Every structure is written in structure tokens, then in C-alpha cells.
mmCIF file of C-alpha atoms and ligand atoms in Angstrom:
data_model
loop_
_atom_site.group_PDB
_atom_site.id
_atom_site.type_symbol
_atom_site.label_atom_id
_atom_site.label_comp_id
_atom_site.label_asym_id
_atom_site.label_seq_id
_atom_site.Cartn_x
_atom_site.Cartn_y
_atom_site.Cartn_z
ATOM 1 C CA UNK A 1 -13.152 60.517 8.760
ATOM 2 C CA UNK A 2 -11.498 62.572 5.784
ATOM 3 C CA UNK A 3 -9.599 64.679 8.654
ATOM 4 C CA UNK A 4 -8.448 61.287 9.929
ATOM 5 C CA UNK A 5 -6.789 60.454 6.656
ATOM 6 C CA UNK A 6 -5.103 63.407 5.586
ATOM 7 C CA UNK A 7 -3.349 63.487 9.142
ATOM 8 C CA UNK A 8 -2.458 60.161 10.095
ATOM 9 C CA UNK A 9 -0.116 59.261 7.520
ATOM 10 C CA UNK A 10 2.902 62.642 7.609
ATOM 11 C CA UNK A 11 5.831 63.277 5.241
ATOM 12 C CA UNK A 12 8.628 63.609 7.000
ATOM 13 C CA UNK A 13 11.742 66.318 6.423
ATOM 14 C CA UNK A 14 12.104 66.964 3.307
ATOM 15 C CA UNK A 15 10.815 63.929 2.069
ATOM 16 C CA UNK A 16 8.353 64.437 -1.273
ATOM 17 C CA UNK A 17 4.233 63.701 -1.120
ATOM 18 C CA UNK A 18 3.746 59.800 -0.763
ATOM 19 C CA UNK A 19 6.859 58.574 0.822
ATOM 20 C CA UNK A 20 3.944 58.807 4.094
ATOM 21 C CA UNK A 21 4.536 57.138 7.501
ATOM 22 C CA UNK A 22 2.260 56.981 9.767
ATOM 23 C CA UNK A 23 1.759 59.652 12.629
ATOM 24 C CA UNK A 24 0.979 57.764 15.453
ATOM 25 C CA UNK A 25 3.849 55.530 14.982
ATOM 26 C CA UNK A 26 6.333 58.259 15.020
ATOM 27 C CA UNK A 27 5.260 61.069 16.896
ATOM 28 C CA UNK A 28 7.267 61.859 20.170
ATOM 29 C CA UNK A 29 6.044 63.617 22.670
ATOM 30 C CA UNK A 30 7.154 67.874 22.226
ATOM 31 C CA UNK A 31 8.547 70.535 25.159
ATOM 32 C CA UNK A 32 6.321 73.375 24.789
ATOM 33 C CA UNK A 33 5.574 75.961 26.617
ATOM 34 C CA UNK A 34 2.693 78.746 27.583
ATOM 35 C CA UNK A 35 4.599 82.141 26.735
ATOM 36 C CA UNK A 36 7.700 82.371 24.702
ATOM 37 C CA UNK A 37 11.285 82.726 25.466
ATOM 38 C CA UNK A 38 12.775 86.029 24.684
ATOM 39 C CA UNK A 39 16.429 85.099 23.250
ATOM 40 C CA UNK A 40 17.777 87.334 20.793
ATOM 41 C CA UNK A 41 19.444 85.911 17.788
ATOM 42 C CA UNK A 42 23.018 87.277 18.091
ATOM 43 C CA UNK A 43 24.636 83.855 19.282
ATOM 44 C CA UNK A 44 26.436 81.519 17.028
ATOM 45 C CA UNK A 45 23.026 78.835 16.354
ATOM 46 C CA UNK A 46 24.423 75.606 18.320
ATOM 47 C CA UNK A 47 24.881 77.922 21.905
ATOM 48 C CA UNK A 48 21.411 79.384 21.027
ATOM 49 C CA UNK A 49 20.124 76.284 20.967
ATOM 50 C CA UNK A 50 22.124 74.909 24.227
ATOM 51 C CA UNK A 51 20.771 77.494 25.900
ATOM 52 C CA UNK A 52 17.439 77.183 24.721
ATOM 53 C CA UNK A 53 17.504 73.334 25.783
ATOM 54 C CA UNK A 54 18.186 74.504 29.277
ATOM 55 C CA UNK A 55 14.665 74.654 31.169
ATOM 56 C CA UNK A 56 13.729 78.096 32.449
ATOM 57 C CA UNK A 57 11.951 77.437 35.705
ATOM 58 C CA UNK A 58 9.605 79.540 34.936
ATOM 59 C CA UNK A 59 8.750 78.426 31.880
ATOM 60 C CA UNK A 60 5.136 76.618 32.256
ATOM 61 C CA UNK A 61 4.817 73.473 30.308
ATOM 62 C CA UNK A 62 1.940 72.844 28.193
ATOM 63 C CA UNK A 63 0.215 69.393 26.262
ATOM 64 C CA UNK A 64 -0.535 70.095 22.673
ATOM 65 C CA UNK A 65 -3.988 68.893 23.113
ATOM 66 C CA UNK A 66 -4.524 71.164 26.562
ATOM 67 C CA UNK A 67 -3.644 74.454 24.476
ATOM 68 C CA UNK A 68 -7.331 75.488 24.463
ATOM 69 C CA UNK A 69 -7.564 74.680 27.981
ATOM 70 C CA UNK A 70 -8.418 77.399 30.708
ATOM 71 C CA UNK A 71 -5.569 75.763 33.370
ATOM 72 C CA UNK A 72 -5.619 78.313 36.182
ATOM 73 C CA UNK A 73 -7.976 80.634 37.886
ATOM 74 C CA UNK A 74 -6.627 83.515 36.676
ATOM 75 C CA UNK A 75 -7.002 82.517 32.703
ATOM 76 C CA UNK A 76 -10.224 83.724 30.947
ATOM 77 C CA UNK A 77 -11.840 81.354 27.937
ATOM 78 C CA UNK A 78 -9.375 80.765 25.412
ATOM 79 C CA UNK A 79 -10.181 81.666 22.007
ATOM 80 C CA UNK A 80 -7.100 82.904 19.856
ATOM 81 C CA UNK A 81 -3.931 80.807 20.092
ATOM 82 C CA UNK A 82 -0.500 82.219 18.719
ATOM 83 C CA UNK A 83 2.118 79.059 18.530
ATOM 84 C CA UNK A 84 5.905 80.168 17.669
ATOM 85 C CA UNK A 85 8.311 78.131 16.908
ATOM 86 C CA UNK A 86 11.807 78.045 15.089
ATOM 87 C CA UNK A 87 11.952 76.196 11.132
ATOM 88 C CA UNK A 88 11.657 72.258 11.843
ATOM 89 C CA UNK A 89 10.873 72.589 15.348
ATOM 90 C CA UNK A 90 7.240 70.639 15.427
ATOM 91 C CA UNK A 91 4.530 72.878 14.701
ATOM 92 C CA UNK A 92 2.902 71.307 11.889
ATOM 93 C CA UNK A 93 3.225 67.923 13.282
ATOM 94 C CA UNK A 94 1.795 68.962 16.494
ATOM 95 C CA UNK A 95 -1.082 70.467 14.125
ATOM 96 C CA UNK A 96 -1.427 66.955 12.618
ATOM 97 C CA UNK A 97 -1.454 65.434 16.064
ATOM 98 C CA UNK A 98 -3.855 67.343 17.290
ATOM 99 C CA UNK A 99 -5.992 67.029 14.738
ATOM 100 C CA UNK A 100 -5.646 63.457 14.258
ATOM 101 C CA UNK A 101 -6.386 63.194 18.272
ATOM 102 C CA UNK A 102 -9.891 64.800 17.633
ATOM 103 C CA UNK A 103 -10.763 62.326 14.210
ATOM 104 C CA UNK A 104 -10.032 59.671 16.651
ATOM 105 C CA UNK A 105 -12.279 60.462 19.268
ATOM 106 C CA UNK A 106 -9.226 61.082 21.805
ATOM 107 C CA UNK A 107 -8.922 64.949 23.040
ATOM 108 C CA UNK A 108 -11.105 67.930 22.518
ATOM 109 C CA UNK A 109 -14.305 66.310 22.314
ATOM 110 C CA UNK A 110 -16.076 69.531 22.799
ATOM 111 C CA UNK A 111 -15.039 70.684 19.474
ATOM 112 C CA UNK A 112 -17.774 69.761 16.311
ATOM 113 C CA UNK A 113 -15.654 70.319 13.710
ATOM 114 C CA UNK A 114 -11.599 71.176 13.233
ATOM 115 C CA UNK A 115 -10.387 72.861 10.006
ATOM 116 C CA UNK A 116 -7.145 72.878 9.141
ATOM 117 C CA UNK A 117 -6.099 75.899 6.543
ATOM 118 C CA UNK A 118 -2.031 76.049 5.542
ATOM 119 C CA UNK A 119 -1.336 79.297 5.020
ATOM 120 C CA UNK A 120 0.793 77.849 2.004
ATOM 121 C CA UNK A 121 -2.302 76.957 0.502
ATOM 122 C CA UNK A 122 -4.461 79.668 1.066
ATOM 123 C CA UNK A 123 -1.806 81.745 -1.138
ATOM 124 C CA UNK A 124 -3.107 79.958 -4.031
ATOM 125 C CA UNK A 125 -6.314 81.847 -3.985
ATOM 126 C CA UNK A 126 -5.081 85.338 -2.669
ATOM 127 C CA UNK A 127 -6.418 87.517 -5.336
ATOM 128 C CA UNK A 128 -9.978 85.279 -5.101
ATOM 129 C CA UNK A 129 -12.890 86.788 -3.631
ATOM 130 C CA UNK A 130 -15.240 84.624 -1.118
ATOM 131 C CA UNK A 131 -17.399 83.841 1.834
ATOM 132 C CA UNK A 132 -16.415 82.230 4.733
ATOM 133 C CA UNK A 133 -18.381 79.233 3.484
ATOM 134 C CA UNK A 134 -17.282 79.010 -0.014
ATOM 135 C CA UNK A 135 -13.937 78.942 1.638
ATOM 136 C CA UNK A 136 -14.244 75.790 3.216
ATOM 137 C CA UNK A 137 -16.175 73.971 0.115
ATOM 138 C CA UNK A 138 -12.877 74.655 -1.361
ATOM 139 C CA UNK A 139 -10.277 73.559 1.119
ATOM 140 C CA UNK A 140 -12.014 71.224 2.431
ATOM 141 C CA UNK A 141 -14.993 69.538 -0.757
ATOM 142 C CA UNK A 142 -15.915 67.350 1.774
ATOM 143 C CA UNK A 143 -18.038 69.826 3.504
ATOM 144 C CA UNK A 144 -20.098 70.801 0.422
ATOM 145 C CA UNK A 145 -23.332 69.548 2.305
ATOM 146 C CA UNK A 146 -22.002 72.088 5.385
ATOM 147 C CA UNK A 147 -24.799 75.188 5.778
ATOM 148 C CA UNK A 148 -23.714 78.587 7.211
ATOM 149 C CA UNK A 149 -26.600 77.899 10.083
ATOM 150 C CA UNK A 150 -24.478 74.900 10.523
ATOM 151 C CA UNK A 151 -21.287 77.060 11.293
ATOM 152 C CA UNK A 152 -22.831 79.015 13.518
ATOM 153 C CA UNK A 153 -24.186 76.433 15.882
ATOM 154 C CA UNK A 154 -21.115 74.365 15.814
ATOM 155 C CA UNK A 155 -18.284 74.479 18.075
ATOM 156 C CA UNK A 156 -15.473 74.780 15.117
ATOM 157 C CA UNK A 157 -11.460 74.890 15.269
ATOM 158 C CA UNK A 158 -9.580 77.201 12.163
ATOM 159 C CA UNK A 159 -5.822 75.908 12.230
ATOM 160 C CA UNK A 160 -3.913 78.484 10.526
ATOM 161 C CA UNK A 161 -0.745 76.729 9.805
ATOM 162 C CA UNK A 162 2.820 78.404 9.170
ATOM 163 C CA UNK A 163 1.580 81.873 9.080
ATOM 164 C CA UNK A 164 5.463 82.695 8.207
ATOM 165 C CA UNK A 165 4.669 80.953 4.657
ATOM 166 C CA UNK A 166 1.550 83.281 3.889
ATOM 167 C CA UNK A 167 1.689 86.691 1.653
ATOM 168 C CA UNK A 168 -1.281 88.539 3.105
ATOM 169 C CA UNK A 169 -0.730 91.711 4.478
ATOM 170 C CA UNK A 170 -3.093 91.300 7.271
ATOM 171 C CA UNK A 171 -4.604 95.120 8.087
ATOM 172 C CA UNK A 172 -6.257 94.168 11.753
ATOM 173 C CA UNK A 173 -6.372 98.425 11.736
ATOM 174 C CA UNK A 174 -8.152 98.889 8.713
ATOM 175 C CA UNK A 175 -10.664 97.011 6.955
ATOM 176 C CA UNK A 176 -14.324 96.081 5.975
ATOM 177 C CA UNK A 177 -16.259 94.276 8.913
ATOM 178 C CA UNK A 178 -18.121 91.103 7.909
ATOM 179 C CA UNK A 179 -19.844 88.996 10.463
ATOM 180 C CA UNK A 180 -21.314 86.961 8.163
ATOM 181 C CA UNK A 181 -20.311 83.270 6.729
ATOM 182 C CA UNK A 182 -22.183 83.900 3.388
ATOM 183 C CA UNK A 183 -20.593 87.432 2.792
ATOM 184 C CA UNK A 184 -18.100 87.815 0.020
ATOM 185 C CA UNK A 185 -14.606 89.532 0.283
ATOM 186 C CA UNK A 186 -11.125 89.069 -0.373
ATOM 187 C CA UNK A 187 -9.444 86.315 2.115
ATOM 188 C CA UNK A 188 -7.400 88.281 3.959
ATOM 189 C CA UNK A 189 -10.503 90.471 5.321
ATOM 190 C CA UNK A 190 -12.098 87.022 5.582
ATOM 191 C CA UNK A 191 -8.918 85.852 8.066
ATOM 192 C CA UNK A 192 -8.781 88.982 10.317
ATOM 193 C CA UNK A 193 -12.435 89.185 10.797
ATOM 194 C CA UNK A 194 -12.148 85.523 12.200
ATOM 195 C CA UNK A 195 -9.191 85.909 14.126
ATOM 196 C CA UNK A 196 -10.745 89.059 15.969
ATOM 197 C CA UNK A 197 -13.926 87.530 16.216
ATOM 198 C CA UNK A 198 -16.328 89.605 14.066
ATOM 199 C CA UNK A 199 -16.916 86.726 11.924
ATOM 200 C CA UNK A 200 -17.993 83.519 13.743
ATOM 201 C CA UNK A 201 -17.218 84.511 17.739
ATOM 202 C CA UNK A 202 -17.595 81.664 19.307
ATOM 203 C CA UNK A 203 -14.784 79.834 17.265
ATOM 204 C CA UNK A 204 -11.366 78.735 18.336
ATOM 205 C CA UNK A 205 -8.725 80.142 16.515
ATOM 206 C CA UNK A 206 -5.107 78.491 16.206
ATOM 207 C CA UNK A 207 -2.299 79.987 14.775
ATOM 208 C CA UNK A 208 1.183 78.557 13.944
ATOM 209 C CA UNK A 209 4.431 80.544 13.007
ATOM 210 C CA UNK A 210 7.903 81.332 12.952
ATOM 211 C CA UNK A 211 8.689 83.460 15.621
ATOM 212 C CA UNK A 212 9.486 86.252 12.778
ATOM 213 C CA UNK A 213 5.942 86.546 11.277
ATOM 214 C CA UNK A 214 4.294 86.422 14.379
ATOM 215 C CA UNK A 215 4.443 89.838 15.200
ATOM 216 C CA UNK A 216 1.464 90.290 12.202
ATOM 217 C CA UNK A 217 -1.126 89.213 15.009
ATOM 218 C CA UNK A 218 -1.664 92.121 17.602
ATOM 219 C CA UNK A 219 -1.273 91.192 20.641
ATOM 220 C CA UNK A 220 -4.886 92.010 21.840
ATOM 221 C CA UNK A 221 -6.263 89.586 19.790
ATOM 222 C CA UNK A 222 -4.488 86.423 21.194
ATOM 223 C CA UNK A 223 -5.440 85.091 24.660
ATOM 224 C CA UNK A 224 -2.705 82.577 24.994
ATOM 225 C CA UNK A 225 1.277 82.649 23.290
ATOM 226 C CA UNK A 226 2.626 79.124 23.119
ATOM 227 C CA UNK A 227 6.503 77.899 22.047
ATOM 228 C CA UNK A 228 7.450 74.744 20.543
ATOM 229 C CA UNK A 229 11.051 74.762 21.928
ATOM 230 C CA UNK A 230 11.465 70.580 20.566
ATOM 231 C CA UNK A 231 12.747 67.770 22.492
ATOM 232 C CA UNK A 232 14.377 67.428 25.840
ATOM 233 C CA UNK A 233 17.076 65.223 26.312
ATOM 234 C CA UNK A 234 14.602 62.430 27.173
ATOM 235 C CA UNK A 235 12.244 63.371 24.073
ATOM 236 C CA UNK A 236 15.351 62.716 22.047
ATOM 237 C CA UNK A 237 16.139 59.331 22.968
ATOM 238 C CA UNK A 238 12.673 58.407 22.484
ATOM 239 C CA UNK A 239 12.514 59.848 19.036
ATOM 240 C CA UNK A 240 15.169 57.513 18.074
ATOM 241 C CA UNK A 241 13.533 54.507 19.844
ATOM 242 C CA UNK A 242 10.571 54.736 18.500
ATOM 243 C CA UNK A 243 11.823 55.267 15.332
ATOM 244 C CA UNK A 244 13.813 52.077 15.160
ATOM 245 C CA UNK A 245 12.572 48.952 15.842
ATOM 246 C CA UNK A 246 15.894 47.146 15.823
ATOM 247 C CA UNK A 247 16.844 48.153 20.121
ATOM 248 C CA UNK A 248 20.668 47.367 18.828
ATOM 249 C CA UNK A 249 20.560 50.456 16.586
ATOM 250 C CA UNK A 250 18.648 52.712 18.396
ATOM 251 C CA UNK A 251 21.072 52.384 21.345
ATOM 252 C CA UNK A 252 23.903 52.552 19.504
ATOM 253 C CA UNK A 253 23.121 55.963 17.807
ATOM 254 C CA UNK A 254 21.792 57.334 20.764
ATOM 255 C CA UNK A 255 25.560 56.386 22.660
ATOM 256 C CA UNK A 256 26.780 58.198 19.381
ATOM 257 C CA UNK A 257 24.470 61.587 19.767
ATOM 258 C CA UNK A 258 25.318 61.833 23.501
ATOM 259 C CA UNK A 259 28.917 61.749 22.654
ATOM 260 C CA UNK A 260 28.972 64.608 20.628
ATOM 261 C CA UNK A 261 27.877 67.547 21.981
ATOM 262 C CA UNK A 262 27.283 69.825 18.849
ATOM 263 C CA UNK A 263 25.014 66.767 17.666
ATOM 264 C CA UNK A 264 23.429 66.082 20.430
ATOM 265 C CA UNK A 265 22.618 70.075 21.284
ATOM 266 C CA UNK A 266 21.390 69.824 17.355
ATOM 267 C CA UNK A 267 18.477 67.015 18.118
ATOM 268 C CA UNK A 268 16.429 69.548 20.105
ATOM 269 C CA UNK A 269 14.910 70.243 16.723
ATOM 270 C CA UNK A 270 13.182 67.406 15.570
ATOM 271 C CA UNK A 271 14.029 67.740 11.900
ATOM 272 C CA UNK A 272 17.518 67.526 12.994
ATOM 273 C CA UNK A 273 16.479 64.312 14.313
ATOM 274 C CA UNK A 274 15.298 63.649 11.195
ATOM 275 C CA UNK A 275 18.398 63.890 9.240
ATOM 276 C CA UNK A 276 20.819 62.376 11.848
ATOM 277 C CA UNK A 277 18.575 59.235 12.004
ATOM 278 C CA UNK A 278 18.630 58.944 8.040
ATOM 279 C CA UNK A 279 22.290 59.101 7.822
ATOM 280 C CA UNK A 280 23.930 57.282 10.900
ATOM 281 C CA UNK A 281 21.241 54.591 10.339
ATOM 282 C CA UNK A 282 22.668 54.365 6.614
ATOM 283 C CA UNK A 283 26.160 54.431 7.960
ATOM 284 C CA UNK A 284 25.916 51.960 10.294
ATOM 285 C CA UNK A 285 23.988 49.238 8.658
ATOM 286 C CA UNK A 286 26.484 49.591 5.947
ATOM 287 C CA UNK A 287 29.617 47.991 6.155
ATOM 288 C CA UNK A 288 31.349 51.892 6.898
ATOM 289 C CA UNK A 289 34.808 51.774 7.878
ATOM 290 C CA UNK A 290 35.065 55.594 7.950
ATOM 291 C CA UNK A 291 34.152 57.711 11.071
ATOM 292 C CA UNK A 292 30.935 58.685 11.859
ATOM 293 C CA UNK A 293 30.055 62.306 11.535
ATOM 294 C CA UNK A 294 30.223 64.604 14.843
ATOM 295 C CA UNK A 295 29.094 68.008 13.345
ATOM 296 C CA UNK A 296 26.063 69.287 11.622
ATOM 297 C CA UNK A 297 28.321 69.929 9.012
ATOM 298 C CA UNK A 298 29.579 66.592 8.487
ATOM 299 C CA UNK A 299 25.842 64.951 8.693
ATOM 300 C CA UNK A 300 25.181 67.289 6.171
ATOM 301 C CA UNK A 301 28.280 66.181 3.799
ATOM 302 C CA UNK A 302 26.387 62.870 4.027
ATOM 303 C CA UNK A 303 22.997 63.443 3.775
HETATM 304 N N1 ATP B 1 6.742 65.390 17.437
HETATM 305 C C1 ATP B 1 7.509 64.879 16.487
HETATM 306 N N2 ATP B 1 7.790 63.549 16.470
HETATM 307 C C2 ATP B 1 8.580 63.029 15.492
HETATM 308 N N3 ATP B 1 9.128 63.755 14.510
HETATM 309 C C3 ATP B 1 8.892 65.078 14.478
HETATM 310 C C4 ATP B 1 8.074 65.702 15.456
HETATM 311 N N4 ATP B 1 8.004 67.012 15.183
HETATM 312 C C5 ATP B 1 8.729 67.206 14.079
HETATM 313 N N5 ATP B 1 9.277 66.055 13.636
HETATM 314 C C6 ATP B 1 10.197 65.908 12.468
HETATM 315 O O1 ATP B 1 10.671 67.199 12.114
HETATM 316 C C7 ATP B 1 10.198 67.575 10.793
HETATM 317 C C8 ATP B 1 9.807 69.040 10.793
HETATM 318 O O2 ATP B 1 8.654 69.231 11.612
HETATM 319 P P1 ATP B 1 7.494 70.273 11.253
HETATM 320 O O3 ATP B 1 7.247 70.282 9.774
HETATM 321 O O4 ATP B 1 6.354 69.996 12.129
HETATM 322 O O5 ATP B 1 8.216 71.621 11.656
HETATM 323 P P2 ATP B 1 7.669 73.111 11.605
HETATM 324 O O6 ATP B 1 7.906 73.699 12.952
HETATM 325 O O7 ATP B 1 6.283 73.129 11.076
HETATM 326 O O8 ATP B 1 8.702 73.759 10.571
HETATM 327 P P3 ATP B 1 8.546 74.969 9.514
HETATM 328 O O9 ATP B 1 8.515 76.257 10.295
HETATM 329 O O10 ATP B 1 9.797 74.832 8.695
HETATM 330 O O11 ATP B 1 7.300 74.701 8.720
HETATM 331 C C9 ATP B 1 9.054 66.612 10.503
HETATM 332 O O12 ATP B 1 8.867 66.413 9.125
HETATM 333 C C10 ATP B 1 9.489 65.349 11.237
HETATM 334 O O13 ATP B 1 10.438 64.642 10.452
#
């Protein structure tokens, strides 16, 4: 029930704490991907991104709430999942959506119990010393009543999210063992004895990032690589229809996106979205005689 409530009301952008809309009402549907692209960052950002929006037939497309999903025969269990994605590009609302998906009874029945951990917020308490169980009476005091036989019977769900945002230096090469949820130790030891699976086995592990800080997981420990690459062209329109509910609006922005390519390249990433829906919404239910902006640049001159 608590899991329900902190994820079905989000902050959006850069919006502060308690300007909250609901989840459900908002969400679009995201285009991601088992695997990850491989495009090197030389290219100016809005021709990265074109080309990015262009489908790869071999890319395999994958439902947020199917990520823990064995989907061919060739795929063993799935216990350790790495998702990348670029700043703004859906991660944590795809953790929220998942998440709120389970509270609801919708997806992932199978799993007892799903605990998401920001990585923000487990900075906070770097230089702390715990157990595995302590650690969840303080992220999440709901739990207090939880025992450690408890988290060993479960079926649980660790969310890491925005493992870019956390200062750990993660040794996976060097460090105490601990395979036990009452034994004390700094939370970094705590974090790679989970994610390799000394410490609770039998958990799923999923882990969000930038595709920069991803490279602090070895490669042996994750069993599948997923990519939030944002919205299609279809995911876009949608975004802005389901954020409106006057149709007269929606349509007209969307006819103004589509005419400008630099915009309309920019909307892959939702938070881009975001920003263009804030301001051509103000713009054009207020009397504007001016033009309406065609360039990131000039969204950004009104935002
Ligand atoms: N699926 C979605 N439906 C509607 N809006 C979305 C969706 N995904 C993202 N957004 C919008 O984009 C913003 C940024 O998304 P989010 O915080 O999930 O990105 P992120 O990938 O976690 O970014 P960062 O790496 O910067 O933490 C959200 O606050 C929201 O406004």
C-alpha cells in the first residue's frame, strides 16, 4: 500500500516535491530495448538523437514490466538487470511504473515484495555501517515488523535507481563476503554482495543508469542489458494527447512539433517533452502574437 503511494503520484522535470501528478494519468508507453546501442558521442546531439530515433532492426523490443522475463529458449533465469539510458530519457519513471504496476496487483505477481533504493539516497548514509535488514527499516520504516527469515523466503525486487547519481566505489574484485541479512558492513559491500548474489541469491536485482556509470557493474554479473531509447514518433503524439485534455491543443502542438524537425527529433526524450508542452501550451493559450519557438534553443529562451 505505502509502495502504491509513493509511486503513483510523480514530479515531473524539474518541477520541486509536491507539485505531484498522477502516474497513471501521464505515463506513455517507452521504446526500449534488450541490449544497447553502441553510438559514440562525437555527433553534434540533435543527429545523435535522429539517428538514435531510427529503429535498428535488430534491435529487440522489450515491455518494462517483461524485463525479468525469460522470452526465448536460449535465455537462462533472469536475475541482474542493467537499464541504460541517456539524462531525462525515462528510467525513473519506468521504475515508478513498474513498481506502481506490482502495488496494484497488475504485473509481476510472482514477486513478494519490491524495494526501491535511489542511489541519491543511499549517499546519505555512505560512511554508515549496517545489515541488509537495518537497511531497509531505514529506507523503507514501513517494514520495521519485516524478519531476516522473512527475506529469505520471499521472492524480493532491489531497484537501484540512477546508479550515475551514487558515490560508491563499488570493488566487485575485492571485498568482504557476507551472505547474511543480519551482518553488519559498510553499504557498498552490502550492494555488491547483493548484486553478485552472495547476499540473498534468489533476489532480483534492477539497476538503472546513465550509460556513463554503467560500466561500474561487470559484465558477468548482469544477465540481461536493457536501453531506454524514449519515444517513437507515435509515443510522442500520445505523450501530448494524453497530456492535454483539450483535443484542440494537443493537435495543434503536435502539427507544430512535426513541423520542425530539430523539435520534433528533440521529443524522443521525454523530458524534452516535458518542457515543449509547458511552454507552447503557455504560448498558445495566451494571446501570443510572436512566433512560436522552432529550436531547443528558443524553447529554452522561454522556459
Ligand atoms: N513514460 C513517460 N511518460 C510521460 N512522461 C515521461 C515518461 N518518462 C519520462 N517522462 C518525463 O521526463 C522526465 C524525466 O524522466 P526520468 O526522471 O524518468 O528520466 P531519467 O532517465 O531517470 O533521467 P536522469 O538520468 O536525469 O535521472 C519526467 O519527469 C517526465 O516529465
Amino acid at each position: 500500500m505505502s509502495l502504491k503511494r509513493r509511486c503513483e503520484h510523480v514530479t515531473e522535470g524539474t518541477h520541486e516535491a509536491g507539485s505531484g501528478t498522477l502516474l497513471n494519468k501521464i505515463y506513455t508507453e517507452l521504446y526500449i530495448t534488450e541490449g544497447q546501442s553502441e553510438e559514440v558521442d562525437t555527433q553534434h546531439e540533435v543527429r545523435q538523437l535522429e539517428r538514435t530515433s531510427k529503429k535498428n532492426i535488430e534491435d529487440t523490443p522489450i515491455k518494462c514490466q517483461d524485463i525479468f522475463k525469460v522470452l526465448s529458449e536460449q535465455q537462462r533465469h533472469i536475475r541482474v538487470v542493467l537499464t541504460n539510458g541517456v539524462a531525462g530519457v525515462g528510467k525513473t519513471f519506468s521504475v515508478q511504473k513498474f513498481s506502481l504496476d506490482w502495488a496494484e496487483g497488475l504485473e509481476n505477481q510472482d514477486i513478494s515484495l519490491v524495494l526501491p533504493l535511489s542511489c541519491r539516497e543511499l549517499n546519505l548514509i555512505r560512511d554508515e555501517q549496517h545489515s541488509l535488514l537495518s537497511l531497509l527499516h531505514v529506507f523503507h520504516p514501513t517494514l520495521q515488523k519485516i524478519r531476516a527469515e522473512d527475506l529469505t523466503v520471499w521472492k524480493l525486487l532491489f531497484i537501484f535507481d540512477g546508479l550515475d547519481e551514487s558515490r560508491f566505489s563499488l570493488g566487485f574484485n575485492k571485498h568482504q563476503l557476507i551472505s547474511d541479512v543480519t551482518q553488519v558492513s559498510s553499504v557498498e559491500v552490502l550492494l555488491v554482495n547483493l548484486i553478485q548474489g552472495n547476499l540473498l541469491p534468489s533476489a532480483l536485482i534492477w539497476i538503472t543508469s546513465r550509460p556513463a556509470a554503467a560500466h561500474q557493474i561487470p559484465p558477468s554479473c548482469v544477465d540481461r542489458i536493457t536501453e531506454v531509447r524514449g519515444f517513437t514518433d507515435s509515443q510522442k503524439e500520445e505523450y501530448f494527447r494524453r497530456r492535454f485534455s483539450d483535443e484542440d491543443l494537443s493537435k495543434r502542438i503536435i502539427s507544430h512539433i512535426k513541423a520542425s524537425r530539430s523539435l520534433h527529433i528533440m521529443c524522443l526524450i521525454p523530458v524534452f517533452c516535458w518542457i515543449t508542452a509547458i511552454v507552447l501550451e503557455d504560448m498558445m493559450t495566451r494571446d501570443q502574437r510572436g512566433e512560436l519557438p522552432q529550436t531547443l534553443t528558443d524553447l529554452y529562451s522561454h522556459f
